[in-house]
Amino acid sequence: GGMPEWSEVIELFPEGEVPGESGDVGPERWIMEPDDGVHVYNVSAPALYYFSGGFKTGISVIVAPGGGYEDLSISKEGFDVAKRLNALGLAAFVLKYRVPARP
């Protein structure tokens, strides 16, 4: 999966302090994995990526991409799913969230 255009990015903690954060996790990294699309490591700024898809049905879905508790497979299990939902007339929000396996 590639990096599609989303309609809007909604920062979940725009003031910068994420509740329950235990310390510095290092820089957030977006890495293209061979044959598996973009993965996000060290999520430090949780957000929702909004794919409106024209909002044809009035229905929205939150997509939480997996990654084995280590990272997020954001393109293959997030953005690609959002594009498919858009094709069905649904709006989608891809959730970029923190996972347990961080420094």
mmCIF file of N, CA and C in Angstrom:
data_model
loop_
_atom_site.group_PDB
_atom_site.id
_atom_site.type_symbol
_atom_site.label_atom_id
_atom_site.label_comp_id
_atom_site.label_asym_id
_atom_site.label_seq_id
_atom_site.Cartn_x
_atom_site.Cartn_y
_atom_site.Cartn_z
ATOM 1 N N GLY A 1 0.795 -1.189 0.000
ATOM 2 C CA GLY A 1 0.000 0.000 0.000
ATOM 3 C C GLY A 1 0.839 1.254 0.000
ATOM 4 N N GLY A 2 0.322 2.293 -0.610
ATOM 5 C CA GLY A 2 1.038 3.549 -0.669
ATOM 6 C C GLY A 2 0.551 4.529 0.370
ATOM 7 N N MET A 3 0.843 5.788 0.135
ATOM 8 C CA MET A 3 0.453 6.847 1.058
ATOM 9 C C MET A 3 -0.625 7.693 0.390
ATOM 10 N N PRO A 4 -1.894 7.350 0.589
ATOM 11 C CA PRO A 4 -2.975 8.103 -0.044
ATOM 12 C C PRO A 4 -3.196 9.452 0.623
ATOM 13 N N GLU A 5 -3.954 10.265 -0.044
ATOM 14 C CA GLU A 5 -4.313 11.564 0.516
ATOM 15 C C GLU A 5 -5.496 11.399 1.473
ATOM 16 N N TRP A 6 -5.337 11.905 2.662
ATOM 17 C CA TRP A 6 -6.450 11.914 3.605
ATOM 18 C C TRP A 6 -7.042 13.315 3.611
ATOM 19 N N SER A 7 -8.266 13.439 4.107
ATOM 20 C CA SER A 7 -8.952 14.725 4.108
ATOM 21 C C SER A 7 -8.466 15.627 5.234
ATOM 22 N N GLU A 8 -8.124 15.005 6.361
ATOM 23 C CA GLU A 8 -7.771 15.786 7.546
ATOM 24 C C GLU A 8 -7.023 14.890 8.526
ATOM 25 N N VAL A 9 -6.133 15.485 9.305
ATOM 26 C CA VAL A 9 -5.477 14.784 10.413
ATOM 27 C C VAL A 9 -5.955 15.439 11.695
ATOM 28 N N ILE A 10 -6.481 14.633 12.607
ATOM 29 C CA ILE A 10 -6.992 15.135 13.875
ATOM 30 C C ILE A 10 -6.050 14.638 14.974
ATOM 31 N N GLU A 11 -5.271 15.553 15.540
ATOM 32 C CA GLU A 11 -4.367 15.197 16.638
ATOM 33 C C GLU A 11 -5.222 14.934 17.877
ATOM 34 N N LEU A 12 -5.000 13.806 18.531
ATOM 35 C CA LEU A 12 -5.816 13.457 19.692
ATOM 36 C C LEU A 12 -5.395 14.215 20.952
ATOM 37 N N PHE A 13 -4.129 14.624 21.000
ATOM 38 C CA PHE A 13 -3.623 15.396 22.137
ATOM 39 C C PHE A 13 -2.842 16.596 21.590
ATOM 40 N N PRO A 14 -3.553 17.592 21.029
ATOM 41 C CA PRO A 14 -2.871 18.705 20.371
ATOM 42 C C PRO A 14 -1.988 19.529 21.302
ATOM 43 N N GLU A 15 -2.263 19.466 22.598
ATOM 44 C CA GLU A 15 -1.439 20.218 23.543
ATOM 45 C C GLU A 15 -0.082 19.556 23.768
ATOM 46 N N GLY A 16 0.083 18.328 23.244
ATOM 47 C CA GLY A 16 1.385 17.677 23.284
ATOM 48 C C GLY A 16 1.584 16.649 24.379
ATOM 49 N N GLU A 17 0.882 16.759 25.495
ATOM 50 C CA GLU A 17 1.050 15.789 26.578
ATOM 51 C C GLU A 17 0.060 14.656 26.425
ATOM 52 N N VAL A 18 0.594 13.448 26.274
ATOM 53 C CA VAL A 18 -0.248 12.269 26.111
ATOM 54 C C VAL A 18 -0.423 11.619 27.481
ATOM 55 N N PRO A 19 -1.659 11.460 27.959
ATOM 56 C CA PRO A 19 -1.886 10.856 29.276
ATOM 57 C C PRO A 19 -1.253 9.470 29.385
ATOM 58 N N GLY A 20 -0.623 9.206 30.516
ATOM 59 C CA GLY A 20 -0.055 7.889 30.777
ATOM 60 C C GLY A 20 1.295 7.645 30.137
ATOM 61 N N GLU A 21 1.839 8.643 29.448
ATOM 62 C CA GLU A 21 3.150 8.462 28.818
ATOM 63 C C GLU A 21 4.212 8.392 29.903
ATOM 64 N N SER A 22 5.057 7.366 29.836
ATOM 65 C CA SER A 22 6.032 7.139 30.900
ATOM 66 C C SER A 22 7.406 7.730 30.612
ATOM 67 N N GLY A 23 7.587 8.325 29.472
ATOM 68 C CA GLY A 23 8.882 8.931 29.170
ATOM 69 C C GLY A 23 9.091 9.078 27.687
ATOM 70 N N ASP A 24 10.302 9.425 27.323
ATOM 71 C CA ASP A 24 10.641 9.646 25.928
ATOM 72 C C ASP A 24 10.711 8.308 25.190
ATOM 73 N N VAL A 25 9.947 8.171 24.127
ATOM 74 C CA VAL A 25 9.953 6.929 23.342
ATOM 75 C C VAL A 25 10.830 7.057 22.103
ATOM 76 N N GLY A 26 11.466 8.197 21.961
ATOM 77 C CA GLY A 26 12.275 8.426 20.771
ATOM 78 C C GLY A 26 11.417 8.996 19.666
ATOM 79 N N PRO A 27 12.040 9.317 18.559
ATOM 80 C CA PRO A 27 11.293 9.926 17.463
ATOM 81 C C PRO A 27 10.338 8.937 16.801
ATOM 82 N N GLU A 28 9.191 9.441 16.410
ATOM 83 C CA GLU A 28 8.247 8.624 15.653
ATOM 84 C C GLU A 28 8.860 8.342 14.290
ATOM 85 N N ARG A 29 8.792 7.092 13.849
ATOM 86 C CA ARG A 29 9.413 6.716 12.576
ATOM 87 C C ARG A 29 8.388 6.069 11.667
ATOM 88 N N TRP A 30 8.319 6.549 10.422
ATOM 89 C CA TRP A 30 7.485 5.973 9.369
ATOM 90 C C TRP A 30 8.449 5.300 8.411
ATOM 91 N N ILE A 31 8.376 3.968 8.313
ATOM 92 C CA ILE A 31 9.339 3.217 7.519
ATOM 93 C C ILE A 31 8.617 2.345 6.499
ATOM 94 N N MET A 32 9.090 2.404 5.242
ATOM 95 C CA MET A 32 8.554 1.537 4.192
ATOM 96 C C MET A 32 9.197 0.165 4.355
ATOM 97 N N GLU A 33 8.386 -0.837 4.677
ATOM 98 C CA GLU A 33 8.862 -2.213 4.842
ATOM 99 C C GLU A 33 8.712 -2.925 3.488
ATOM 100 N N PRO A 34 9.742 -3.639 3.059
ATOM 101 C CA PRO A 34 9.659 -4.342 1.765
ATOM 102 C C PRO A 34 8.435 -5.266 1.712
ATOM 103 N N ASP A 35 7.646 -5.114 0.687
ATOM 104 C CA ASP A 35 6.465 -5.948 0.446
ATOM 105 C C ASP A 35 5.378 -5.845 1.522
ATOM 106 N N ASP A 36 5.475 -4.865 2.421
ATOM 107 C CA ASP A 36 4.459 -4.768 3.476
ATOM 108 C C ASP A 36 3.988 -3.345 3.725
ATOM 109 N N GLY A 37 4.406 -2.404 2.916
ATOM 110 C CA GLY A 37 3.921 -1.039 3.066
ATOM 111 C C GLY A 37 4.573 -0.291 4.215
ATOM 112 N N VAL A 38 3.983 0.837 4.549
ATOM 113 C CA VAL A 38 4.528 1.723 5.578
ATOM 114 C C VAL A 38 4.100 1.253 6.964
ATOM 115 N N HIS A 39 5.074 1.199 7.869
ATOM 116 C CA HIS A 39 4.832 0.892 9.280
ATOM 117 C C HIS A 39 5.253 2.105 10.109
ATOM 118 N N VAL A 40 4.540 2.350 11.207
ATOM 119 C CA VAL A 40 4.883 3.451 12.108
ATOM 120 C C VAL A 40 5.398 2.848 13.412
ATOM 121 N N TYR A 41 6.572 3.320 13.826
ATOM 122 C CA TYR A 41 7.201 2.892 15.077
ATOM 123 C C TYR A 41 7.274 4.077 16.029
ATOM 124 N N ASN A 42 7.264 3.805 17.321
ATOM 125 C CA ASN A 42 7.399 4.831 18.366
ATOM 126 C C ASN A 42 6.341 5.924 18.252
ATOM 127 N N VAL A 43 5.093 5.532 18.120
ATOM 128 C CA VAL A 43 4.029 6.537 18.012
ATOM 129 C C VAL A 43 4.073 7.432 19.250
ATOM 130 N N SER A 44 4.249 8.708 19.018
ATOM 131 C CA SER A 44 4.313 9.661 20.126
ATOM 132 C C SER A 44 3.225 10.721 20.029
ATOM 133 N N ALA A 45 2.552 10.804 18.881
ATOM 134 C CA ALA A 45 1.477 11.771 18.678
ATOM 135 C C ALA A 45 0.268 11.049 18.101
ATOM 136 N N PRO A 46 -0.539 10.396 18.974
ATOM 137 C CA PRO A 46 -1.727 9.696 18.482
ATOM 138 C C PRO A 46 -2.631 10.629 17.683
ATOM 139 N N ALA A 47 -3.214 10.077 16.607
ATOM 140 C CA ALA A 47 -4.032 10.906 15.718
ATOM 141 C C ALA A 47 -5.030 10.048 14.950
ATOM 142 N N LEU A 48 -6.008 10.709 14.386
ATOM 143 C CA LEU A 48 -6.957 10.095 13.464
ATOM 144 C C LEU A 48 -6.733 10.703 12.082
ATOM 145 N N TYR A 49 -6.621 9.855 11.075
ATOM 146 C CA TYR A 49 -6.507 10.295 9.687
ATOM 147 C C TYR A 49 -7.869 10.083 9.045
ATOM 148 N N TYR A 50 -8.508 11.182 8.655
ATOM 149 C CA TYR A 50 -9.876 11.145 8.147
ATOM 150 C C TYR A 50 -9.889 11.009 6.633
ATOM 151 N N PHE A 51 -10.590 9.987 6.147
ATOM 152 C CA PHE A 51 -10.818 9.750 4.725
ATOM 153 C C PHE A 51 -12.312 9.919 4.497
ATOM 154 N N SER A 52 -12.725 11.054 3.927
ATOM 155 C CA SER A 52 -14.158 11.351 3.831
ATOM 156 C C SER A 52 -14.865 10.463 2.814
ATOM 157 N N GLY A 53 -14.214 10.194 1.699
ATOM 158 C CA GLY A 53 -14.850 9.372 0.676
ATOM 159 C C GLY A 53 -16.163 9.944 0.187
ATOM 160 N N GLY A 54 -16.355 11.240 0.388
ATOM 161 C CA GLY A 54 -17.599 11.863 -0.019
ATOM 162 C C GLY A 54 -18.704 11.700 1.003
ATOM 163 N N PHE A 55 -18.470 10.871 2.023
ATOM 164 C CA PHE A 55 -19.436 10.641 3.104
ATOM 165 C C PHE A 55 -20.831 10.398 2.541
ATOM 166 N N LYS A 56 -20.916 9.435 1.613
ATOM 167 C CA LYS A 56 -22.141 9.180 0.857
ATOM 168 C C LYS A 56 -23.254 8.509 1.660
ATOM 169 N N THR A 57 -22.895 7.685 2.638
ATOM 170 C CA THR A 57 -23.911 6.918 3.360
ATOM 171 C C THR A 57 -24.243 7.507 4.721
ATOM 172 N N GLY A 58 -23.418 8.446 5.214
ATOM 173 C CA GLY A 58 -23.621 8.967 6.557
ATOM 174 C C GLY A 58 -23.034 8.051 7.617
ATOM 175 N N ILE A 59 -22.298 7.028 7.203
ATOM 176 C CA ILE A 59 -21.695 6.057 8.124
ATOM 177 C C ILE A 59 -20.187 6.243 8.123
ATOM 178 N N SER A 60 -19.605 6.202 9.330
ATOM 179 C CA SER A 60 -18.152 6.279 9.484
ATOM 180 C C SER A 60 -17.658 5.054 10.229
ATOM 181 N N VAL A 61 -16.413 4.662 9.932
ATOM 182 C CA VAL A 61 -15.789 3.506 10.565
ATOM 183 C C VAL A 61 -14.423 3.929 11.088
ATOM 184 N N ILE A 62 -14.063 3.491 12.298
ATOM 185 C CA ILE A 62 -12.708 3.696 12.812
ATOM 186 C C ILE A 62 -11.910 2.444 12.499
ATOM 187 N N VAL A 63 -10.758 2.635 11.846
ATOM 188 C CA VAL A 63 -9.877 1.530 11.462
ATOM 189 C C VAL A 63 -8.652 1.587 12.369
ATOM 190 N N ALA A 64 -8.387 0.508 13.103
ATOM 191 C CA ALA A 64 -7.224 0.421 13.984
ATOM 192 C C ALA A 64 -6.254 -0.602 13.394
ATOM 193 N N PRO A 65 -5.240 -0.143 12.658
ATOM 194 C CA PRO A 65 -4.312 -1.080 12.018
ATOM 195 C C PRO A 65 -3.514 -1.876 13.042
ATOM 196 N N GLY A 66 -3.224 -3.126 12.693
ATOM 197 C CA GLY A 66 -2.449 -3.987 13.578
ATOM 198 C C GLY A 66 -0.962 -3.828 13.350
ATOM 199 N N GLY A 67 -0.198 -4.652 14.042
ATOM 200 C CA GLY A 67 1.253 -4.615 13.911
ATOM 201 C C GLY A 67 1.949 -5.464 14.950
ATOM 202 N N GLY A 68 1.228 -6.351 15.593
ATOM 203 C CA GLY A 68 1.846 -7.264 16.550
ATOM 204 C C GLY A 68 2.366 -6.601 17.809
ATOM 205 N N TYR A 69 1.704 -5.572 18.303
ATOM 206 C CA TYR A 69 2.082 -4.861 19.533
ATOM 207 C C TYR A 69 3.457 -4.209 19.453
ATOM 208 N N GLU A 70 4.006 -4.073 18.247
ATOM 209 C CA GLU A 70 5.333 -3.487 18.085
ATOM 210 C C GLU A 70 5.296 -2.208 17.270
ATOM 211 N N ASP A 71 4.443 -2.168 16.267
ATOM 212 C CA ASP A 71 4.335 -1.035 15.362
ATOM 213 C C ASP A 71 2.940 -1.064 14.758
ATOM 214 N N LEU A 72 2.668 -0.125 13.856
ATOM 215 C CA LEU A 72 1.386 -0.100 13.152
ATOM 216 C C LEU A 72 1.631 -0.282 11.665
ATOM 217 N N SER A 73 0.940 -1.239 11.069
ATOM 218 C CA SER A 73 0.988 -1.437 9.618
ATOM 219 C C SER A 73 -0.009 -0.456 9.011
ATOM 220 N N ILE A 74 0.400 0.822 9.010
ATOM 221 C CA ILE A 74 -0.553 1.910 8.745
ATOM 222 C C ILE A 74 -1.036 1.980 7.307
ATOM 223 N N SER A 75 -0.204 1.609 6.340
ATOM 224 C CA SER A 75 -0.695 1.694 4.960
ATOM 225 C C SER A 75 -1.534 0.479 4.601
ATOM 226 N N LYS A 76 -1.013 -0.712 4.830
ATOM 227 C CA LYS A 76 -1.709 -1.937 4.418
ATOM 228 C C LYS A 76 -2.970 -2.212 5.239
ATOM 229 N N GLU A 77 -2.895 -2.022 6.550
ATOM 230 C CA GLU A 77 -4.031 -2.348 7.419
ATOM 231 C C GLU A 77 -4.807 -1.114 7.876
ATOM 232 N N GLY A 78 -4.390 0.055 7.402
ATOM 233 C CA GLY A 78 -5.069 1.286 7.766
ATOM 234 C C GLY A 78 -5.550 2.051 6.552
ATOM 235 N N PHE A 79 -4.605 2.689 5.836
ATOM 236 C CA PHE A 79 -4.976 3.541 4.712
ATOM 237 C C PHE A 79 -5.632 2.755 3.579
ATOM 238 N N ASP A 80 -5.122 1.561 3.276
ATOM 239 C CA ASP A 80 -5.728 0.753 2.203
ATOM 240 C C ASP A 80 -7.152 0.331 2.570
ATOM 241 N N VAL A 81 -7.370 0.018 3.837
ATOM 242 C CA VAL A 81 -8.714 -0.346 4.309
ATOM 243 C C VAL A 81 -9.638 0.866 4.211
ATOM 244 N N ALA A 82 -9.135 2.041 4.589
ATOM 245 C CA ALA A 82 -9.937 3.272 4.505
ATOM 246 C C ALA A 82 -10.351 3.557 3.061
ATOM 247 N N LYS A 83 -9.428 3.366 2.126
ATOM 248 C CA LYS A 83 -9.765 3.588 0.709
ATOM 249 C C LYS A 83 -10.844 2.611 0.252
ATOM 250 N N ARG A 84 -10.773 1.374 0.699
ATOM 251 C CA ARG A 84 -11.789 0.375 0.329
ATOM 252 C C ARG A 84 -13.144 0.759 0.922
ATOM 253 N N LEU A 85 -13.150 1.193 2.169
ATOM 254 C CA LEU A 85 -14.400 1.643 2.793
ATOM 255 C C LEU A 85 -14.966 2.849 2.058
ATOM 256 N N ASN A 86 -14.101 3.785 1.641
ATOM 257 C CA ASN A 86 -14.543 4.936 0.848
ATOM 258 C C ASN A 86 -15.220 4.481 -0.433
ATOM 259 N N ALA A 87 -14.655 3.457 -1.080
ATOM 260 C CA ALA A 87 -15.234 2.937 -2.326
ATOM 261 C C ALA A 87 -16.632 2.366 -2.109
ATOM 262 N N LEU A 88 -16.907 1.951 -0.867
ATOM 263 C CA LEU A 88 -18.230 1.430 -0.521
ATOM 264 C C LEU A 88 -19.175 2.532 -0.039
ATOM 265 N N GLY A 89 -18.691 3.788 -0.057
ATOM 266 C CA GLY A 89 -19.527 4.911 0.354
ATOM 267 C C GLY A 89 -19.432 5.266 1.816
ATOM 268 N N LEU A 90 -18.472 4.676 2.531
ATOM 269 C CA LEU A 90 -18.312 4.940 3.958
ATOM 270 C C LEU A 90 -17.140 5.877 4.201
ATOM 271 N N ALA A 91 -17.276 6.726 5.191
ATOM 272 C CA ALA A 91 -16.138 7.529 5.637
ATOM 273 C C ALA A 91 -15.316 6.661 6.578
ATOM 274 N N ALA A 92 -14.019 6.976 6.703
ATOM 275 C CA ALA A 92 -13.155 6.177 7.574
ATOM 276 C C ALA A 92 -12.175 7.070 8.318
ATOM 277 N N PHE A 93 -11.889 6.672 9.542
ATOM 278 C CA PHE A 93 -10.872 7.315 10.364
ATOM 279 C C PHE A 93 -9.828 6.248 10.683
ATOM 280 N N VAL A 94 -8.577 6.466 10.266
ATOM 281 C CA VAL A 94 -7.500 5.531 10.591
ATOM 282 C C VAL A 94 -6.840 6.037 11.869
ATOM 283 N N LEU A 95 -6.814 5.181 12.889
ATOM 284 C CA LEU A 95 -6.279 5.541 14.194
ATOM 285 C C LEU A 95 -4.795 5.220 14.279
ATOM 286 N N LYS A 96 -3.986 6.239 14.526
ATOM 287 C CA LYS A 96 -2.554 6.036 14.803
ATOM 288 C C LYS A 96 -2.428 6.080 16.319
ATOM 289 N N TYR A 97 -2.116 4.933 16.921
ATOM 290 C CA TYR A 97 -2.156 4.806 18.376
ATOM 291 C C TYR A 97 -0.852 4.221 18.909
ATOM 292 N N ARG A 98 -0.661 4.379 20.208
ATOM 293 C CA ARG A 98 0.542 3.844 20.852
ATOM 294 C C ARG A 98 0.379 2.353 21.091
ATOM 295 N N VAL A 99 1.510 1.629 21.030
ATOM 296 C CA VAL A 99 1.505 0.191 21.290
ATOM 297 C C VAL A 99 2.474 -0.120 22.428
ATOM 298 N N PRO A 100 2.321 -1.271 23.090
ATOM 299 C CA PRO A 100 3.147 -1.576 24.259
ATOM 300 C C PRO A 100 4.649 -1.701 23.995
ATOM 301 N N ALA A 101 5.057 -2.255 22.873
ATOM 302 C CA ALA A 101 6.474 -2.522 22.621
ATOM 303 C C ALA A 101 7.181 -1.269 22.130
ATOM 304 N N ARG A 102 7.520 -0.420 23.077
ATOM 305 C CA ARG A 102 8.272 0.807 22.775
ATOM 306 C C ARG A 102 9.398 0.902 23.794
ATOM 307 N N PRO A 103 10.430 1.678 23.475
ATOM 308 C CA PRO A 103 11.546 1.793 24.441
ATOM 309 C C PRO A 103 11.085 2.269 25.807
#
